[in-house]
Amino acid sequence: MGEKPVLGYWKVRGFAHSIRFLLKYLNVEFEDKYYGFSSPPDDYRKEWRETHRPTLQLDFPNIPYWIDGEVRMTESIPILRQIARKYGKELVPSDSSTQWRVEMVESYIVDILISLHRLMYFYNDQLYQDFLKEQLPKFQKLQEFIGDNKWLLGSNLTYLDFLLYETLYQHTVLKADIFQDLPRLTQHISEFEALPAISNYLSSPDFLKGPVITPGAKLKI
Ligand SMILES: N[C@@H](CCC(=O)N[C@@H](CS)C(=O)NCC(=O)O)C(=O)O
């Protein structure tokens, strides 16, 4: 038996939680390696950067990282895809003629998630108001895109539902009623949470409920 794969990330949800949900859903045994915040809050990256980052033999050292046998990689979305391809092929749409749709929506959701993180890092009231004004129409478009589908891309759950769920969830931590006029998105959250493997994980002692973001952010949620 080889060593267990390792997912390395801060002890926050951030860019890693969709990956953690995917691994738990697929029942992959892995080490969920947390990097804590033992350095002073204004320099919380110090220990990771000086002690761990240089030793991991990663092409582009960063976190989250994923080490699984020969695979030593960073970049959260490629990690999500890699895990789905290796452990959950049924979660990867296989119709190459619609691959463009999959990649388009993936990129669209990543932008939404990054905008949220940027807001938290540079937070002020004006930015928050502007953020809501820009973000809500994007969610409206996502709701239209899902339409009557059971899941984001159709009747089958895909790896992108993991990314969508986590992106939606993090926005509800920012503003609990953010999706009050977008019932299809609220429904996606509850249906995802009701998947047996996800519901078990959510109530297990392993599950990290928060925080969403690292201590470097102005808005600490
Ligand atoms: N594009 C990368 C971004 C990764 C990233 O920004 N990591 C942040 C936390 S979310 C970090 O603190 N990295 C540690 C470092 O820069 O050493 C991804 O999607 O994984």
JSON list of C-alpha atoms and ligand atoms in Angstrom, two decimals:
[
{"chain": "A", "resi": 1, "resn": "MET", "atom": "CA", "xyz": [0.00, 0.00, 0.00]},
{"chain": "A", "resi": 2, "resn": "GLY", "atom": "CA", "xyz": [1.33, 3.41, -0.97]},
{"chain": "A", "resi": 3, "resn": "GLU", "atom": "CA", "xyz": [1.00, 6.47, 1.17]},
{"chain": "A", "resi": 4, "resn": "LYS", "atom": "CA", "xyz": [-2.29, 8.25, 1.39]},
{"chain": "A", "resi": 5, "resn": "PRO", "atom": "CA", "xyz": [-2.69, 11.25, -0.92]},
{"chain": "A", "resi": 6, "resn": "VAL", "atom": "CA", "xyz": [-2.32, 14.61, 0.78]},
{"chain": "A", "resi": 7, "resn": "LEU", "atom": "CA", "xyz": [-4.32, 17.78, 0.30]},
{"chain": "A", "resi": 8, "resn": "GLY", "atom": "CA", "xyz": [-2.46, 20.71, 1.83]},
{"chain": "A", "resi": 9, "resn": "TYR", "atom": "CA", "xyz": [-4.16, 24.03, 2.60]},
{"chain": "A", "resi": 10, "resn": "TRP", "atom": "CA", "xyz": [-4.78, 26.60, 5.28]},
{"chain": "A", "resi": 11, "resn": "LYS", "atom": "CA", "xyz": [-7.20, 25.64, 8.02]},
{"chain": "A", "resi": 12, "resn": "VAL", "atom": "CA", "xyz": [-9.99, 27.52, 6.24]},
{"chain": "A", "resi": 13, "resn": "ARG", "atom": "CA", "xyz": [-12.56, 26.76, 3.51]},
{"chain": "A", "resi": 14, "resn": "GLY", "atom": "CA", "xyz": [-11.12, 29.16, 0.90]},
{"chain": "A", "resi": 15, "resn": "PHE", "atom": "CA", "xyz": [-10.16, 27.41, -2.33]},
{"chain": "A", "resi": 16, "resn": "ALA", "atom": "CA", "xyz": [-9.99, 23.93, -0.80]},
{"chain": "A", "resi": 17, "resn": "HIS", "atom": "CA", "xyz": [-13.46, 23.05, 0.40]},
{"chain": "A", "resi": 18, "resn": "SER", "atom": "CA", "xyz": [-14.92, 22.02, -2.94]},
{"chain": "A", "resi": 19, "resn": "ILE", "atom": "CA", "xyz": [-11.96, 19.63, -3.22]},
{"chain": "A", "resi": 20, "resn": "ARG", "atom": "CA", "xyz": [-12.54, 18.31, 0.31]},
{"chain": "A", "resi": 21, "resn": "PHE", "atom": "CA", "xyz": [-16.24, 17.73, -0.48]},
{"chain": "A", "resi": 22, "resn": "LEU", "atom": "CA", "xyz": [-15.31, 15.91, -3.68]},
{"chain": "A", "resi": 23, "resn": "LEU", "atom": "CA", "xyz": [-12.83, 13.64, -1.91]},
{"chain": "A", "resi": 24, "resn": "LYS", "atom": "CA", "xyz": [-15.33, 12.80, 0.83]},
{"chain": "A", "resi": 25, "resn": "TYR", "atom": "CA", "xyz": [-18.10, 12.22, -1.70]},
{"chain": "A", "resi": 26, "resn": "LEU", "atom": "CA", "xyz": [-15.85, 9.82, -3.60]},
{"chain": "A", "resi": 27, "resn": "ASN", "atom": "CA", "xyz": [-14.74, 8.14, -0.40]},
{"chain": "A", "resi": 28, "resn": "VAL", "atom": "CA", "xyz": [-11.07, 8.72, -1.17]},
{"chain": "A", "resi": 29, "resn": "GLU", "atom": "CA", "xyz": [-8.82, 8.20, 1.82]},
{"chain": "A", "resi": 30, "resn": "PHE", "atom": "CA", "xyz": [-6.54, 11.19, 2.07]},
{"chain": "A", "resi": 31, "resn": "GLU", "atom": "CA", "xyz": [-4.70, 13.33, 4.57]},
{"chain": "A", "resi": 32, "resn": "ASP", "atom": "CA", "xyz": [-6.39, 16.70, 4.97]},
{"chain": "A", "resi": 33, "resn": "LYS", "atom": "CA", "xyz": [-3.27, 18.58, 5.95]},
{"chain": "A", "resi": 34, "resn": "TYR", "atom": "CA", "xyz": [-3.94, 21.94, 7.52]},
{"chain": "A", "resi": 35, "resn": "TYR", "atom": "CA", "xyz": [-1.43, 24.72, 7.74]},
{"chain": "A", "resi": 36, "resn": "GLY", "atom": "CA", "xyz": [-2.30, 26.76, 10.78]},
{"chain": "A", "resi": 37, "resn": "PHE", "atom": "CA", "xyz": [-1.62, 30.30, 11.75]},
{"chain": "A", "resi": 38, "resn": "SER", "atom": "CA", "xyz": [1.13, 30.02, 14.32]},
{"chain": "A", "resi": 39, "resn": "SER", "atom": "CA", "xyz": [3.01, 33.07, 13.01]},
{"chain": "A", "resi": 40, "resn": "PRO", "atom": "CA", "xyz": [1.69, 36.51, 14.06]},
{"chain": "A", "resi": 41, "resn": "PRO", "atom": "CA", "xyz": [-1.62, 37.34, 12.29]},
{"chain": "A", "resi": 42, "resn": "ASP", "atom": "CA", "xyz": [0.01, 40.03, 10.14]},
{"chain": "A", "resi": 43, "resn": "ASP", "atom": "CA", "xyz": [2.53, 37.48, 8.91]},
{"chain": "A", "resi": 44, "resn": "TYR", "atom": "CA", "xyz": [0.51, 34.29, 9.01]},
{"chain": "A", "resi": 45, "resn": "ARG", "atom": "CA", "xyz": [2.13, 32.93, 5.85]},
{"chain": "A", "resi": 46, "resn": "LYS", "atom": "CA", "xyz": [5.65, 32.97, 7.29]},
{"chain": "A", "resi": 47, "resn": "GLU", "atom": "CA", "xyz": [5.82, 29.43, 8.63]},
{"chain": "A", "resi": 48, "resn": "TRP", "atom": "CA", "xyz": [4.25, 27.94, 5.49]},
{"chain": "A", "resi": 49, "resn": "ARG", "atom": "CA", "xyz": [6.49, 29.97, 3.18]},
{"chain": "A", "resi": 50, "resn": "GLU", "atom": "CA", "xyz": [9.78, 29.44, 5.00]},
{"chain": "A", "resi": 51, "resn": "THR", "atom": "CA", "xyz": [9.42, 25.93, 6.38]},
{"chain": "A", "resi": 52, "resn": "HIS", "atom": "CA", "xyz": [7.10, 24.00, 4.11]},
{"chain": "A", "resi": 53, "resn": "ARG", "atom": "CA", "xyz": [6.76, 25.63, 0.71]},
{"chain": "A", "resi": 54, "resn": "PRO", "atom": "CA", "xyz": [10.39, 25.20, -0.40]},
{"chain": "A", "resi": 55, "resn": "THR", "atom": "CA", "xyz": [10.52, 21.49, 0.48]},
{"chain": "A", "resi": 56, "resn": "LEU", "atom": "CA", "xyz": [7.49, 20.11, -1.32]},
{"chain": "A", "resi": 57, "resn": "GLN", "atom": "CA", "xyz": [8.92, 19.73, -4.82]},
{"chain": "A", "resi": 58, "resn": "LEU", "atom": "CA", "xyz": [6.02, 21.49, -6.48]},
{"chain": "A", "resi": 59, "resn": "ASP", "atom": "CA", "xyz": [6.46, 23.11, -9.88]},
{"chain": "A", "resi": 60, "resn": "PHE", "atom": "CA", "xyz": [4.50, 26.16, -8.77]},
{"chain": "A", "resi": 61, "resn": "PRO", "atom": "CA", "xyz": [4.65, 26.06, -4.98]},
{"chain": "A", "resi": 62, "resn": "ASN", "atom": "CA", "xyz": [1.36, 27.15, -3.44]},
{"chain": "A", "resi": 63, "resn": "ILE", "atom": "CA", "xyz": [-1.62, 25.94, -1.51]},
{"chain": "A", "resi": 64, "resn": "PRO", "atom": "CA", "xyz": [-3.91, 24.17, -2.05]},
{"chain": "A", "resi": 65, "resn": "TYR", "atom": "CA", "xyz": [-1.61, 21.40, -3.25]},
{"chain": "A", "resi": 66, "resn": "TRP", "atom": "CA", "xyz": [-2.40, 17.77, -4.01]},
{"chain": "A", "resi": 67, "resn": "ILE", "atom": "CA", "xyz": [0.13, 14.97, -3.77]},
{"chain": "A", "resi": 68, "resn": "ASP", "atom": "CA", "xyz": [-1.05, 11.57, -4.98]},
{"chain": "A", "resi": 69, "resn": "GLY", "atom": "CA", "xyz": [1.71, 9.17, -6.03]},
{"chain": "A", "resi": 70, "resn": "GLU", "atom": "CA", "xyz": [3.43, 10.68, -9.06]},
{"chain": "A", "resi": 71, "resn": "VAL", "atom": "CA", "xyz": [1.02, 13.59, -9.08]},
{"chain": "A", "resi": 72, "resn": "ARG", "atom": "CA", "xyz": [2.37, 16.67, -7.27]},
{"chain": "A", "resi": 73, "resn": "MET", "atom": "CA", "xyz": [0.27, 19.63, -8.22]},
{"chain": "A", "resi": 74, "resn": "THR", "atom": "CA", "xyz": [-1.16, 22.99, -7.28]},
{"chain": "A", "resi": 75, "resn": "GLU", "atom": "CA", "xyz": [-4.03, 25.11, -8.67]},
{"chain": "A", "resi": 76, "resn": "SER", "atom": "CA", "xyz": [-7.37, 24.40, -7.11]},
{"chain": "A", "resi": 77, "resn": "ILE", "atom": "CA", "xyz": [-9.50, 23.85, -10.21]},
{"chain": "A", "resi": 78, "resn": "PRO", "atom": "CA", "xyz": [-7.05, 21.54, -11.99]},
{"chain": "A", "resi": 79, "resn": "ILE", "atom": "CA", "xyz": [-6.80, 19.63, -8.67]},
{"chain": "A", "resi": 80, "resn": "LEU", "atom": "CA", "xyz": [-10.59, 19.29, -8.59]},
{"chain": "A", "resi": 81, "resn": "ARG", "atom": "CA", "xyz": [-10.62, 18.00, -12.17]},
{"chain": "A", "resi": 82, "resn": "GLN", "atom": "CA", "xyz": [-7.69, 15.63, -11.61]},
{"chain": "A", "resi": 83, "resn": "ILE", "atom": "CA", "xyz": [-9.41, 14.03, -8.61]},
{"chain": "A", "resi": 84, "resn": "ALA", "atom": "CA", "xyz": [-12.68, 13.70, -10.50]},
{"chain": "A", "resi": 85, "resn": "ARG", "atom": "CA", "xyz": [-10.92, 12.10, -13.49]},
{"chain": "A", "resi": 86, "resn": "LYS", "atom": "CA", "xyz": [-9.04, 9.62, -11.31]},
{"chain": "A", "resi": 87, "resn": "TYR", "atom": "CA", "xyz": [-11.62, 8.70, -8.68]},
{"chain": "A", "resi": 88, "resn": "GLY", "atom": "CA", "xyz": [-15.00, 9.75, -10.05]},
{"chain": "A", "resi": 89, "resn": "LYS", "atom": "CA", "xyz": [-15.19, 9.54, -13.83]},
{"chain": "A", "resi": 90, "resn": "GLU", "atom": "CA", "xyz": [-18.98, 9.64, -13.58]},
{"chain": "A", "resi": 91, "resn": "LEU", "atom": "CA", "xyz": [-18.64, 13.23, -12.34]},
{"chain": "A", "resi": 92, "resn": "VAL", "atom": "CA", "xyz": [-16.79, 14.36, -15.47]},
{"chain": "A", "resi": 93, "resn": "PRO", "atom": "CA", "xyz": [-18.96, 15.17, -18.49]},
{"chain": "A", "resi": 94, "resn": "SER", "atom": "CA", "xyz": [-17.68, 13.07, -21.36]},
{"chain": "A", "resi": 95, "resn": "ASP", "atom": "CA", "xyz": [-19.40, 14.60, -24.37]},
{"chain": "A", "resi": 96, "resn": "SER", "atom": "CA", "xyz": [-16.59, 16.47, -26.12]},
{"chain": "A", "resi": 97, "resn": "SER", "atom": "CA", "xyz": [-19.05, 18.47, -28.23]},
{"chain": "A", "resi": 98, "resn": "THR", "atom": "CA", "xyz": [-20.33, 20.20, -25.06]},
{"chain": "A", "resi": 99, "resn": "GLN", "atom": "CA", "xyz": [-16.96, 20.50, -23.34]},
{"chain": "A", "resi": 100, "resn": "TRP", "atom": "CA", "xyz": [-16.94, 24.22, -24.10]},
{"chain": "A", "resi": 101, "resn": "ARG", "atom": "CA", "xyz": [-20.04, 24.69, -21.94]},
{"chain": "A", "resi": 102, "resn": "VAL", "atom": "CA", "xyz": [-18.43, 22.90, -19.03]},
{"chain": "A", "resi": 103, "resn": "GLU", "atom": "CA", "xyz": [-15.27, 24.98, -19.25]},
{"chain": "A", "resi": 104, "resn": "MET", "atom": "CA", "xyz": [-17.22, 28.19, -19.74]},
{"chain": "A", "resi": 105, "resn": "VAL", "atom": "CA", "xyz": [-19.34, 27.71, -16.63]},
{"chain": "A", "resi": 106, "resn": "GLU", "atom": "CA", "xyz": [-16.31, 26.55, -14.64]},
{"chain": "A", "resi": 107, "resn": "SER", "atom": "CA", "xyz": [-14.47, 29.77, -15.44]},
{"chain": "A", "resi": 108, "resn": "TYR", "atom": "CA", "xyz": [-17.60, 31.83, -14.72]},
{"chain": "A", "resi": 109, "resn": "ILE", "atom": "CA", "xyz": [-17.96, 30.36, -11.23]},
{"chain": "A", "resi": 110, "resn": "VAL", "atom": "CA", "xyz": [-14.24, 30.72, -10.44]},
{"chain": "A", "resi": 111, "resn": "ASP", "atom": "CA", "xyz": [-14.47, 34.44, -11.25]},
{"chain": "A", "resi": 112, "resn": "ILE", "atom": "CA", "xyz": [-17.40, 34.78, -8.86]},
{"chain": "A", "resi": 113, "resn": "LEU", "atom": "CA", "xyz": [-15.49, 33.03, -6.09]},
{"chain": "A", "resi": 114, "resn": "ILE", "atom": "CA", "xyz": [-12.36, 35.11, -6.63]},
{"chain": "A", "resi": 115, "resn": "SER", "atom": "CA", "xyz": [-14.42, 38.34, -6.53]},
{"chain": "A", "resi": 116, "resn": "LEU", "atom": "CA", "xyz": [-15.79, 37.28, -3.16]},
{"chain": "A", "resi": 117, "resn": "HIS", "atom": "CA", "xyz": [-12.31, 36.63, -1.79]},
{"chain": "A", "resi": 118, "resn": "ARG", "atom": "CA", "xyz": [-11.08, 39.95, -3.16]},
{"chain": "A", "resi": 119, "resn": "LEU", "atom": "CA", "xyz": [-13.96, 41.70, -1.40]},
{"chain": "A", "resi": 120, "resn": "MET", "atom": "CA", "xyz": [-13.03, 40.05, 1.89]},
{"chain": "A", "resi": 121, "resn": "TYR", "atom": "CA", "xyz": [-9.36, 41.00, 1.56]},
{"chain": "A", "resi": 122, "resn": "PHE", "atom": "CA", "xyz": [-10.00, 44.69, 0.78]},
{"chain": "A", "resi": 123, "resn": "TYR", "atom": "CA", "xyz": [-13.36, 45.08, 2.48]},
{"chain": "A", "resi": 124, "resn": "ASN", "atom": "CA", "xyz": [-15.10, 48.39, 3.01]},
{"chain": "A", "resi": 125, "resn": "ASP", "atom": "CA", "xyz": [-18.78, 49.38, 2.90]},
{"chain": "A", "resi": 126, "resn": "GLN", "atom": "CA", "xyz": [-18.59, 50.90, -0.57]},
{"chain": "A", "resi": 127, "resn": "LEU", "atom": "CA", "xyz": [-16.86, 47.83, -2.00]},
{"chain": "A", "resi": 128, "resn": "TYR", "atom": "CA", "xyz": [-19.52, 45.67, -0.40]},
{"chain": "A", "resi": 129, "resn": "GLN", "atom": "CA", "xyz": [-22.36, 47.65, -2.02]},
{"chain": "A", "resi": 130, "resn": "ASP", "atom": "CA", "xyz": [-20.61, 47.60, -5.41]},
{"chain": "A", "resi": 131, "resn": "PHE", "atom": "CA", "xyz": [-19.94, 43.90, -5.03]},
{"chain": "A", "resi": 132, "resn": "LEU", "atom": "CA", "xyz": [-23.61, 43.09, -4.45]},
{"chain": "A", "resi": 133, "resn": "LYS", "atom": "CA", "xyz": [-24.62, 45.19, -7.42]},
{"chain": "A", "resi": 134, "resn": "GLU", "atom": "CA", "xyz": [-22.21, 43.33, -9.70]},
{"chain": "A", "resi": 135, "resn": "GLN", "atom": "CA", "xyz": [-22.50, 39.85, -8.22]},
{"chain": "A", "resi": 136, "resn": "LEU", "atom": "CA", "xyz": [-26.28, 39.47, -8.04]},
{"chain": "A", "resi": 137, "resn": "PRO", "atom": "CA", "xyz": [-26.86, 39.69, -11.81]},
{"chain": "A", "resi": 138, "resn": "LYS", "atom": "CA", "xyz": [-24.18, 37.02, -12.25]},
{"chain": "A", "resi": 139, "resn": "PHE", "atom": "CA", "xyz": [-26.07, 34.76, -9.89]},
{"chain": "A", "resi": 140, "resn": "GLN", "atom": "CA", "xyz": [-29.27, 35.52, -11.79]},
{"chain": "A", "resi": 141, "resn": "LYS", "atom": "CA", "xyz": [-27.52, 34.27, -14.96]},
{"chain": "A", "resi": 142, "resn": "LEU", "atom": "CA", "xyz": [-26.40, 31.14, -13.16]},
{"chain": "A", "resi": 143, "resn": "GLN", "atom": "CA", "xyz": [-29.96, 30.49, -12.04]},
{"chain": "A", "resi": 144, "resn": "GLU", "atom": "CA", "xyz": [-31.15, 30.85, -15.65]},
{"chain": "A", "resi": 145, "resn": "PHE", "atom": "CA", "xyz": [-28.36, 28.57, -16.82]},
{"chain": "A", "resi": 146, "resn": "ILE", "atom": "CA", "xyz": [-29.45, 25.83, -14.39]},
{"chain": "A", "resi": 147, "resn": "GLY", "atom": "CA", "xyz": [-33.08, 26.27, -15.41]},
{"chain": "A", "resi": 148, "resn": "ASP", "atom": "CA", "xyz": [-34.95, 23.00, -14.93]},
{"chain": "A", "resi": 149, "resn": "ASN", "atom": "CA", "xyz": [-31.80, 20.90, -14.70]},
{"chain": "A", "resi": 150, "resn": "LYS", "atom": "CA", "xyz": [-31.49, 18.75, -11.65]},
{"chain": "A", "resi": 151, "resn": "TRP", "atom": "CA", "xyz": [-27.83, 19.74, -11.29]},
{"chain": "A", "resi": 152, "resn": "LEU", "atom": "CA", "xyz": [-25.75, 22.51, -12.78]},
{"chain": "A", "resi": 153, "resn": "LEU", "atom": "CA", "xyz": [-25.12, 20.85, -16.16]},
{"chain": "A", "resi": 154, "resn": "GLY", "atom": "CA", "xyz": [-28.10, 18.55, -16.49]},
{"chain": "A", "resi": 155, "resn": "SER", "atom": "CA", "xyz": [-29.50, 15.49, -14.83]},
{"chain": "A", "resi": 156, "resn": "ASN", "atom": "CA", "xyz": [-26.16, 14.23, -13.55]},
{"chain": "A", "resi": 157, "resn": "LEU", "atom": "CA", "xyz": [-24.09, 15.54, -10.68]},
{"chain": "A", "resi": 158, "resn": "THR", "atom": "CA", "xyz": [-20.68, 16.73, -11.93]},
{"chain": "A", "resi": 159, "resn": "TYR", "atom": "CA", "xyz": [-17.50, 17.99, -10.31]},
{"chain": "A", "resi": 160, "resn": "LEU", "atom": "CA", "xyz": [-18.72, 21.52, -11.03]},
{"chain": "A", "resi": 161, "resn": "ASP", "atom": "CA", "xyz": [-21.61, 21.10, -8.61]},
{"chain": "A", "resi": 162, "resn": "PHE", "atom": "CA", "xyz": [-18.97, 20.87, -5.87]},
{"chain": "A", "resi": 163, "resn": "LEU", "atom": "CA", "xyz": [-17.45, 24.15, -6.95]},
{"chain": "A", "resi": 164, "resn": "LEU", "atom": "CA", "xyz": [-20.86, 25.78, -7.33]},
{"chain": "A", "resi": 165, "resn": "TYR", "atom": "CA", "xyz": [-22.04, 24.62, -3.92]},
{"chain": "A", "resi": 166, "resn": "GLU", "atom": "CA", "xyz": [-18.99, 25.96, -2.14]},
{"chain": "A", "resi": 167, "resn": "THR", "atom": "CA", "xyz": [-19.15, 29.26, -4.02]},
{"chain": "A", "resi": 168, "resn": "LEU", "atom": "CA", "xyz": [-22.82, 29.71, -3.13]},
{"chain": "A", "resi": 169, "resn": "TYR", "atom": "CA", "xyz": [-22.26, 28.67, 0.47]},
{"chain": "A", "resi": 170, "resn": "GLN", "atom": "CA", "xyz": [-19.44, 31.16, 1.01]},
{"chain": "A", "resi": 171, "resn": "HIS", "atom": "CA", "xyz": [-21.72, 33.94, -0.23]},
{"chain": "A", "resi": 172, "resn": "THR", "atom": "CA", "xyz": [-24.36, 32.96, 2.33]},
{"chain": "A", "resi": 173, "resn": "VAL", "atom": "CA", "xyz": [-21.77, 33.45, 5.06]},
{"chain": "A", "resi": 174, "resn": "LEU", "atom": "CA", "xyz": [-21.23, 36.98, 3.76]},
{"chain": "A", "resi": 175, "resn": "LYS", "atom": "CA", "xyz": [-24.98, 37.66, 3.63]},
{"chain": "A", "resi": 176, "resn": "ALA", "atom": "CA", "xyz": [-27.38, 34.99, 4.86]},
{"chain": "A", "resi": 177, "resn": "ASP", "atom": "CA", "xyz": [-30.30, 36.04, 2.66]},
{"chain": "A", "resi": 178, "resn": "ILE", "atom": "CA", "xyz": [-28.24, 36.76, -0.47]},
{"chain": "A", "resi": 179, "resn": "PHE", "atom": "CA", "xyz": [-30.22, 34.22, -2.52]},
{"chain": "A", "resi": 180, "resn": "GLN", "atom": "CA", "xyz": [-33.67, 35.17, -1.23]},
{"chain": "A", "resi": 181, "resn": "ASP", "atom": "CA", "xyz": [-34.79, 36.05, -4.76]},
{"chain": "A", "resi": 182, "resn": "LEU", "atom": "CA", "xyz": [-32.89, 33.19, -6.39]},
{"chain": "A", "resi": 183, "resn": "PRO", "atom": "CA", "xyz": [-34.72, 30.07, -5.21]},
{"chain": "A", "resi": 184, "resn": "ARG", "atom": "CA", "xyz": [-33.00, 27.74, -7.68]},
{"chain": "A", "resi": 185, "resn": "LEU", "atom": "CA", "xyz": [-29.65, 28.53, -6.08]},
{"chain": "A", "resi": 186, "resn": "THR", "atom": "CA", "xyz": [-31.00, 28.00, -2.56]},
{"chain": "A", "resi": 187, "resn": "GLN", "atom": "CA", "xyz": [-32.38, 24.70, -3.80]},
{"chain": "A", "resi": 188, "resn": "HIS", "atom": "CA", "xyz": [-28.96, 23.71, -5.16]},
{"chain": "A", "resi": 189, "resn": "ILE", "atom": "CA", "xyz": [-27.44, 24.31, -1.73]},
{"chain": "A", "resi": 190, "resn": "SER", "atom": "CA", "xyz": [-30.02, 22.19, 0.05]},
{"chain": "A", "resi": 191, "resn": "GLU", "atom": "CA", "xyz": [-29.99, 19.37, -2.50]},
{"chain": "A", "resi": 192, "resn": "PHE", "atom": "CA", "xyz": [-26.21, 19.19, -2.44]},
{"chain": "A", "resi": 193, "resn": "GLU", "atom": "CA", "xyz": [-26.20, 19.11, 1.37]},
{"chain": "A", "resi": 194, "resn": "ALA", "atom": "CA", "xyz": [-28.79, 16.31, 1.28]},
{"chain": "A", "resi": 195, "resn": "LEU", "atom": "CA", "xyz": [-26.55, 13.94, -0.73]},
{"chain": "A", "resi": 196, "resn": "PRO", "atom": "CA", "xyz": [-25.90, 11.14, 1.78]},
{"chain": "A", "resi": 197, "resn": "ALA", "atom": "CA", "xyz": [-22.08, 11.32, 1.59]},
{"chain": "A", "resi": 198, "resn": "ILE", "atom": "CA", "xyz": [-22.17, 15.10, 1.94]},
{"chain": "A", "resi": 199, "resn": "SER", "atom": "CA", "xyz": [-24.67, 15.10, 4.76]},
{"chain": "A", "resi": 200, "resn": "ASN", "atom": "CA", "xyz": [-22.50, 12.57, 6.64]},
{"chain": "A", "resi": 201, "resn": "TYR", "atom": "CA", "xyz": [-19.42, 14.71, 6.11]},
{"chain": "A", "resi": 202, "resn": "LEU", "atom": "CA", "xyz": [-21.21, 17.88, 7.24]},
{"chain": "A", "resi": 203, "resn": "SER", "atom": "CA", "xyz": [-22.08, 16.25, 10.53]},
{"chain": "A", "resi": 204, "resn": "SER", "atom": "CA", "xyz": [-18.76, 14.48, 11.06]},
{"chain": "A", "resi": 205, "resn": "PRO", "atom": "CA", "xyz": [-16.05, 15.71, 13.48]},
{"chain": "A", "resi": 206, "resn": "ASP", "atom": "CA", "xyz": [-13.65, 15.98, 10.48]},
{"chain": "A", "resi": 207, "resn": "PHE", "atom": "CA", "xyz": [-15.70, 18.73, 8.93]},
{"chain": "A", "resi": 208, "resn": "LEU", "atom": "CA", "xyz": [-14.26, 22.24, 9.14]},
{"chain": "A", "resi": 209, "resn": "LYS", "atom": "CA", "xyz": [-17.21, 24.64, 9.16]},
{"chain": "A", "resi": 210, "resn": "GLY", "atom": "CA", "xyz": [-15.10, 27.80, 8.96]},
{"chain": "A", "resi": 211, "resn": "PRO", "atom": "CA", "xyz": [-13.57, 30.24, 8.66]},
{"chain": "A", "resi": 212, "resn": "VAL", "atom": "CA", "xyz": [-14.10, 30.98, 5.00]},
{"chain": "A", "resi": 213, "resn": "ILE", "atom": "CA", "xyz": [-10.99, 33.07, 4.58]},
{"chain": "A", "resi": 214, "resn": "THR", "atom": "CA", "xyz": [-7.46, 33.43, 6.00]},
{"chain": "A", "resi": 215, "resn": "PRO", "atom": "CA", "xyz": [-6.55, 35.94, 8.74]},
{"chain": "A", "resi": 216, "resn": "GLY", "atom": "CA", "xyz": [-5.00, 38.21, 6.07]},
{"chain": "A", "resi": 217, "resn": "ALA", "atom": "CA", "xyz": [-8.49, 39.32, 4.99]},
{"chain": "A", "resi": 218, "resn": "LYS", "atom": "CA", "xyz": [-10.03, 42.52, 6.33]},
{"chain": "A", "resi": 219, "resn": "LEU", "atom": "CA", "xyz": [-13.43, 40.92, 6.62]},
{"chain": "A", "resi": 220, "resn": "LYS", "atom": "CA", "xyz": [-12.89, 37.83, 8.73]},
{"chain": "A", "resi": 221, "resn": "ILE", "atom": "CA", "xyz": [-15.74, 35.42, 8.18]},
{"chain": "B", "resi": 1, "resn": "LIG", "atom": "N1", "xyz": [-4.57, 30.01, -8.41]},
{"chain": "B", "resi": 1, "resn": "LIG", "atom": "C1", "xyz": [-4.31, 29.35, -7.17]},
{"chain": "B", "resi": 1, "resn": "LIG", "atom": "C2", "xyz": [-4.33, 30.38, -6.04]},
{"chain": "B", "resi": 1, "resn": "LIG", "atom": "C3", "xyz": [-3.83, 29.82, -4.74]},
{"chain": "B", "resi": 1, "resn": "LIG", "atom": "C4", "xyz": [-3.73, 30.88, -3.66]},
{"chain": "B", "resi": 1, "resn": "LIG", "atom": "O1", "xyz": [-3.96, 32.07, -3.91]},
{"chain": "B", "resi": 1, "resn": "LIG", "atom": "N2", "xyz": [-3.36, 30.46, -2.45]},
{"chain": "B", "resi": 1, "resn": "LIG", "atom": "C5", "xyz": [-3.34, 31.40, -1.35]},
{"chain": "B", "resi": 1, "resn": "LIG", "atom": "C6", "xyz": [-4.46, 31.08, -0.38]},
{"chain": "B", "resi": 1, "resn": "LIG", "atom": "S1", "xyz": [-6.01, 31.03, -1.13]},
{"chain": "B", "resi": 1, "resn": "LIG", "atom": "C7", "xyz": [-2.08, 31.31, -0.52]},
{"chain": "B", "resi": 1, "resn": "LIG", "atom": "O2", "xyz": [-2.07, 31.81, 0.61]},
{"chain": "B", "resi": 1, "resn": "LIG", "atom": "N3", "xyz": [-1.02, 30.72, -1.04]},
{"chain": "B", "resi": 1, "resn": "LIG", "atom": "C8", "xyz": [0.19, 30.53, -0.28]},
{"chain": "B", "resi": 1, "resn": "LIG", "atom": "C9", "xyz": [1.39, 31.14, -0.92]},
{"chain": "B", "resi": 1, "resn": "LIG", "atom": "O3", "xyz": [1.24, 32.07, -1.73]},
{"chain": "B", "resi": 1, "resn": "LIG", "atom": "O4", "xyz": [2.47, 30.72, -0.57]},
{"chain": "B", "resi": 1, "resn": "LIG", "atom": "C10", "xyz": [-5.38, 28.26, -6.95]},
{"chain": "B", "resi": 1, "resn": "LIG", "atom": "O5", "xyz": [-6.48, 28.34, -7.50]},
{"chain": "B", "resi": 1, "resn": "LIG", "atom": "O6", "xyz": [-5.10, 27.30, -6.24]}
]
